[in-house]
mmCIF file of N, CA and C in Angstrom:
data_model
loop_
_atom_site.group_PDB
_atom_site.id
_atom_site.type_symbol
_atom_site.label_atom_id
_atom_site.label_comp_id
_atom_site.label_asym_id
_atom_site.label_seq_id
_atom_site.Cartn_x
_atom_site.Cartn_y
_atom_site.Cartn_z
ATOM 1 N N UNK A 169 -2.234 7.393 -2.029
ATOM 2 C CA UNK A 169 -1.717 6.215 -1.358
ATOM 3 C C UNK A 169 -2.899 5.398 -0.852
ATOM 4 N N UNK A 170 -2.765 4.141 -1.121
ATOM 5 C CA UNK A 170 -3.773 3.365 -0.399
ATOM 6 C C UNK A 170 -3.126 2.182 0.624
ATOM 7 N N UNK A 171 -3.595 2.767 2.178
ATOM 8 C CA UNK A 171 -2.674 2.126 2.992
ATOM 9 C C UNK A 171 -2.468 0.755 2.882
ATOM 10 N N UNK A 172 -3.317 -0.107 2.732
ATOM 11 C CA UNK A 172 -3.870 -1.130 2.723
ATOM 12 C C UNK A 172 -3.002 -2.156 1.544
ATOM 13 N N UNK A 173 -2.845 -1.199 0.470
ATOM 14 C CA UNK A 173 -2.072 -1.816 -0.673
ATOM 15 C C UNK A 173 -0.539 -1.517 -0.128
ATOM 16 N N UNK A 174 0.032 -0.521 0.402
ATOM 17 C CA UNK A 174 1.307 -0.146 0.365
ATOM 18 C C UNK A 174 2.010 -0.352 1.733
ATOM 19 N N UNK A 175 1.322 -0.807 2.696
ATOM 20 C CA UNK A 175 1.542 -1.231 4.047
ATOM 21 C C UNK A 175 0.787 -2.307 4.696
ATOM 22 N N UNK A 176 1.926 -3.559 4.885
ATOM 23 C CA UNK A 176 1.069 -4.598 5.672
ATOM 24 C C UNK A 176 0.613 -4.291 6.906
ATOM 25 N N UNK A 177 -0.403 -4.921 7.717
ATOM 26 C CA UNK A 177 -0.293 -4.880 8.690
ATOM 27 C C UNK A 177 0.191 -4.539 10.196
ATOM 28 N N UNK A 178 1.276 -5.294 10.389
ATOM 29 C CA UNK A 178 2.863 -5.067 10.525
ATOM 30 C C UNK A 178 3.265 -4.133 10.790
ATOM 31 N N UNK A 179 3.126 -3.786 9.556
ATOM 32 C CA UNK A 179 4.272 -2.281 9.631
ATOM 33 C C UNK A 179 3.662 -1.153 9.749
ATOM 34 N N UNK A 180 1.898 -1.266 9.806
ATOM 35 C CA UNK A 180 1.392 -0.631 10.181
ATOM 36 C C UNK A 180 1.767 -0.424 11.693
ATOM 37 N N UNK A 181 1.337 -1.151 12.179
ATOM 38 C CA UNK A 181 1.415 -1.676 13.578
ATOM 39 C C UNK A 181 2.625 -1.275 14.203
ATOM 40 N N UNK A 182 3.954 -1.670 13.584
ATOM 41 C CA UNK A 182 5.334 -1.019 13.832
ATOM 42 C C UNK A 182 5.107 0.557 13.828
ATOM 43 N N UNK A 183 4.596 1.153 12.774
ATOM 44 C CA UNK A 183 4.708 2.800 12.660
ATOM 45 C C UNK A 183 3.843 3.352 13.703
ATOM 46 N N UNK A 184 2.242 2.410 14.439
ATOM 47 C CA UNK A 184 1.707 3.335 15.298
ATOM 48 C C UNK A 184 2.759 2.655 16.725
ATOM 49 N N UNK A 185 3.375 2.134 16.596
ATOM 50 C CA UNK A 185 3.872 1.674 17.998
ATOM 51 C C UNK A 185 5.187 2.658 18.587
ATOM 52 N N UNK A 186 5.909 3.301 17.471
ATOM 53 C CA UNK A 186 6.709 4.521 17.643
ATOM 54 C C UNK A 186 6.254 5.820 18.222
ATOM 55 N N UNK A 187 4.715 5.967 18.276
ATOM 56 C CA UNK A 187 4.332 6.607 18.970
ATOM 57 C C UNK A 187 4.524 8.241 18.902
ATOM 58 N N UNK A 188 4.212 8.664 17.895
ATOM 59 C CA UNK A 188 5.070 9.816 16.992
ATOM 60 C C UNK A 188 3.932 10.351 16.071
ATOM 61 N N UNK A 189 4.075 11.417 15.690
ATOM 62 C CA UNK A 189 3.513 11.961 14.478
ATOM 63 C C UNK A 189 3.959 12.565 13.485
ATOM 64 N N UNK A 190 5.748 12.519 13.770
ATOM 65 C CA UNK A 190 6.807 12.861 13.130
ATOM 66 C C UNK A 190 7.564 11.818 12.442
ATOM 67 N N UNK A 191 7.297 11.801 11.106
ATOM 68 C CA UNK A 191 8.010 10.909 10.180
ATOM 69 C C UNK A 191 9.411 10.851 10.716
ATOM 70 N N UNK A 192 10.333 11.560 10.672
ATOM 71 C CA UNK A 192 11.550 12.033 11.280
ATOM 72 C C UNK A 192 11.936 11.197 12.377
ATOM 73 N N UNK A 193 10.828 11.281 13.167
ATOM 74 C CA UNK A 193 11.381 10.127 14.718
ATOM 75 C C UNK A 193 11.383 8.983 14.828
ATOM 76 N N UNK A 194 10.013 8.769 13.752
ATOM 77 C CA UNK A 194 9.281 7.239 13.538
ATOM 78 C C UNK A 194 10.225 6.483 12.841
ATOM 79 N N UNK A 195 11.295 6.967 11.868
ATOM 80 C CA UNK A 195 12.217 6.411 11.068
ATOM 81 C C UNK A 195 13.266 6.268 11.992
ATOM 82 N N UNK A 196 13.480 6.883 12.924
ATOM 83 C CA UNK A 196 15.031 6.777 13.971
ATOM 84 C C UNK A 196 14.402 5.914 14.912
ATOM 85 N N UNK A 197 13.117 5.560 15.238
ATOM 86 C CA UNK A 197 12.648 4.673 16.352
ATOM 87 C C UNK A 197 12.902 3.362 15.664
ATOM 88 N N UNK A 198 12.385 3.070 14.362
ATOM 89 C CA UNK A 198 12.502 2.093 13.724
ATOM 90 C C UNK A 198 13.700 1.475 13.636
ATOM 91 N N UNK A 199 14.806 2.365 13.291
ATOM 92 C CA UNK A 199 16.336 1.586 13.189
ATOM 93 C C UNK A 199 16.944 1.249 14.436
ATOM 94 N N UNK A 200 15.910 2.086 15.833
ATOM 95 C CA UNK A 200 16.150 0.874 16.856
ATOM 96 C C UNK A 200 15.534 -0.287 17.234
ATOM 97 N N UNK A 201 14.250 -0.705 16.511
ATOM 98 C CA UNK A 201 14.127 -1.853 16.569
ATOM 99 C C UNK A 201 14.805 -2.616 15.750
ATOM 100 N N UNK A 202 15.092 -2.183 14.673
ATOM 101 C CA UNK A 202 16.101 -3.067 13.559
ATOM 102 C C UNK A 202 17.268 -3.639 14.638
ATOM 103 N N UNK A 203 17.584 -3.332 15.428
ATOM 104 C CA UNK A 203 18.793 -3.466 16.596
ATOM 105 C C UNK A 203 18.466 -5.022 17.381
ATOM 106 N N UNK A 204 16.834 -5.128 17.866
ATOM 107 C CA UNK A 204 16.135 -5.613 18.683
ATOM 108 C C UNK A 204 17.273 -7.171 18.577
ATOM 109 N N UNK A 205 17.552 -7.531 17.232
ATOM 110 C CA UNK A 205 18.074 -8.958 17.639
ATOM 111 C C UNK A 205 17.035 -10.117 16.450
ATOM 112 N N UNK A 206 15.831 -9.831 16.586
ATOM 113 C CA UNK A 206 14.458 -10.500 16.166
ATOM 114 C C UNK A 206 14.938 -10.532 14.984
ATOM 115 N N UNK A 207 14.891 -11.491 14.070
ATOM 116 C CA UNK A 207 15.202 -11.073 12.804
ATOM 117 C C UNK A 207 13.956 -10.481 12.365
ATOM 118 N N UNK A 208 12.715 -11.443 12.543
ATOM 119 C CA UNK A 208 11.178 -11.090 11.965
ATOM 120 C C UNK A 208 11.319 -9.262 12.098
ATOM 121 N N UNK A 209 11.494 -9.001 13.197
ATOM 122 C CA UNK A 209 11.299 -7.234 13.514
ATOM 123 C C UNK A 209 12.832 -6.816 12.643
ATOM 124 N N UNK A 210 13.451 -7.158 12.910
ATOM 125 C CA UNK A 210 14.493 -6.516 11.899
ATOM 126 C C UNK A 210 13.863 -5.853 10.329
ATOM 127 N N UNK A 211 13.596 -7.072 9.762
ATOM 128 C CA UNK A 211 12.777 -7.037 8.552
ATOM 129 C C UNK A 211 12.090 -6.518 8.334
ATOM 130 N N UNK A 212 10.992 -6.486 9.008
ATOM 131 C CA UNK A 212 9.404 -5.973 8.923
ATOM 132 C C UNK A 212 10.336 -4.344 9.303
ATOM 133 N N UNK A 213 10.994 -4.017 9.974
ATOM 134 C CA UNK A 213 11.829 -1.988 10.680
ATOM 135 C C UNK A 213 12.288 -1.822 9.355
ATOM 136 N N UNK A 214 13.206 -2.958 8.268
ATOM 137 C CA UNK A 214 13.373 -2.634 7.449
ATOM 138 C C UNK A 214 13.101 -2.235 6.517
ATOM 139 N N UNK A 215 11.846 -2.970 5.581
ATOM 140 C CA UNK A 215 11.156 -2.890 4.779
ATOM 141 C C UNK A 215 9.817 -1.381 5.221
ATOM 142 N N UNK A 216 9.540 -1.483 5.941
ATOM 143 C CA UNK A 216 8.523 -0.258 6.810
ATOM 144 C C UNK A 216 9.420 0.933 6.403
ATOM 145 N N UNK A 217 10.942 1.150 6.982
ATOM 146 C CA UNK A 217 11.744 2.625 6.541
ATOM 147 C C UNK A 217 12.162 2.838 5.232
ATOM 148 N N UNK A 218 11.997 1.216 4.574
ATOM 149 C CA UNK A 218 12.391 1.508 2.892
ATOM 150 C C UNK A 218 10.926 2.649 2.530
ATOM 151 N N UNK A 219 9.471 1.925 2.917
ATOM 152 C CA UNK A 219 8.408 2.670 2.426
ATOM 153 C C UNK A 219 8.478 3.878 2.902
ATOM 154 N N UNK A 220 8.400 3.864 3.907
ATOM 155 C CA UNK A 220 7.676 5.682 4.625
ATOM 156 C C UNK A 220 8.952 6.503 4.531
ATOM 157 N N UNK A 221 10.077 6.410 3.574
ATOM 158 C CA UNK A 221 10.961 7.300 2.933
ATOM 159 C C UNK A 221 9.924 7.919 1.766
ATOM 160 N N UNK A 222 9.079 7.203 0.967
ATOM 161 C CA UNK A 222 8.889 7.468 -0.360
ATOM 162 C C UNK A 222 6.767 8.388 0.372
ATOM 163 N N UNK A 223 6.528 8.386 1.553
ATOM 164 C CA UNK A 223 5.577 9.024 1.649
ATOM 165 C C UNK A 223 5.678 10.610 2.368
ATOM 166 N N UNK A 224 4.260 11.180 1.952
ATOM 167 C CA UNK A 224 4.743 12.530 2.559
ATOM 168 C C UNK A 224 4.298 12.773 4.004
ATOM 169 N N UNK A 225 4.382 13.810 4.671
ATOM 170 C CA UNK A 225 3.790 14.253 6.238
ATOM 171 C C UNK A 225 2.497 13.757 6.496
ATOM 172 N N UNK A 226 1.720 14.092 5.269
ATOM 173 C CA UNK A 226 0.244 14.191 5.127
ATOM 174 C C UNK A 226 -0.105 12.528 5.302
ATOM 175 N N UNK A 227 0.732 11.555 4.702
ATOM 176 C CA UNK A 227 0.076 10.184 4.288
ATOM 177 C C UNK A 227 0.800 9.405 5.808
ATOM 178 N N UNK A 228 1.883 9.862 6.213
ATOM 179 C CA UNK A 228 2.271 9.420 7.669
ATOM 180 C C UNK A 228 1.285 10.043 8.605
ATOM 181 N N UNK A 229 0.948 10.571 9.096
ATOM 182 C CA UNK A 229 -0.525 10.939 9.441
ATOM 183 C C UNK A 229 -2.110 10.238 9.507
ATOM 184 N N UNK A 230 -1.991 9.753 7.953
ATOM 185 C CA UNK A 230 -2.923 8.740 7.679
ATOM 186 C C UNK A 230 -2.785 7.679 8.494
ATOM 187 N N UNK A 231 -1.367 7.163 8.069
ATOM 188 C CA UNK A 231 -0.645 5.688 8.583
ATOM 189 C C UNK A 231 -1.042 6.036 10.122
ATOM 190 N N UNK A 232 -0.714 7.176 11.180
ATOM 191 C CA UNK A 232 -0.535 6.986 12.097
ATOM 192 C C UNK A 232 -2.470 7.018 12.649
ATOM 193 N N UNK A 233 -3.083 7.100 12.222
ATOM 194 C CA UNK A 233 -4.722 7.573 12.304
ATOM 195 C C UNK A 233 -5.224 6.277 12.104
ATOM 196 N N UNK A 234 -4.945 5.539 10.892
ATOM 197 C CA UNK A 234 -5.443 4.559 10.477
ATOM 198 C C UNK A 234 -5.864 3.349 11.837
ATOM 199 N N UNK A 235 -7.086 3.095 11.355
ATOM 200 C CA UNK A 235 -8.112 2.671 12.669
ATOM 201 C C UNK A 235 -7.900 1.203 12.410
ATOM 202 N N UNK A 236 -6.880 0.284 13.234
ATOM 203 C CA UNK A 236 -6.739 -1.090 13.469
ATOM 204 C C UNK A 236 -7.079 -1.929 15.047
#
């Protein structure tokens, strides 16, 4: 995986803001911001839980490490 190609910014930013190191929680934190109202954050919660379905423990880890 190369974060950079497979995650904007954003959703970087969304995944360290869940505050987690558990894929598992980070995906249930997310569908409460999808709630928030924002459409922009709707979208960006959306598209973010479409990806980090298709990564493993090891590369959520990365995501959550990754130095921004």
């Amino acid at each position: 995986m190369n974060i950079l190609n497979d995650f904007t910014i954003e959703e970087i930013m969304l995944i360290k803001n869940c505050n987690t190191r558990d894929k598992k929680s980070a995906l249930k934190m997310l569908r409460t911001y999808a709630d928030s109202g924002d459409p922009s954050i709707n979208e960006t919660s959306y598209h973010t839980r479409i990806k980090l379905h298709d990564v493993t423990d090891q590369e959520f880890n990365e995501l959550v490490d990754y130095p921004i």
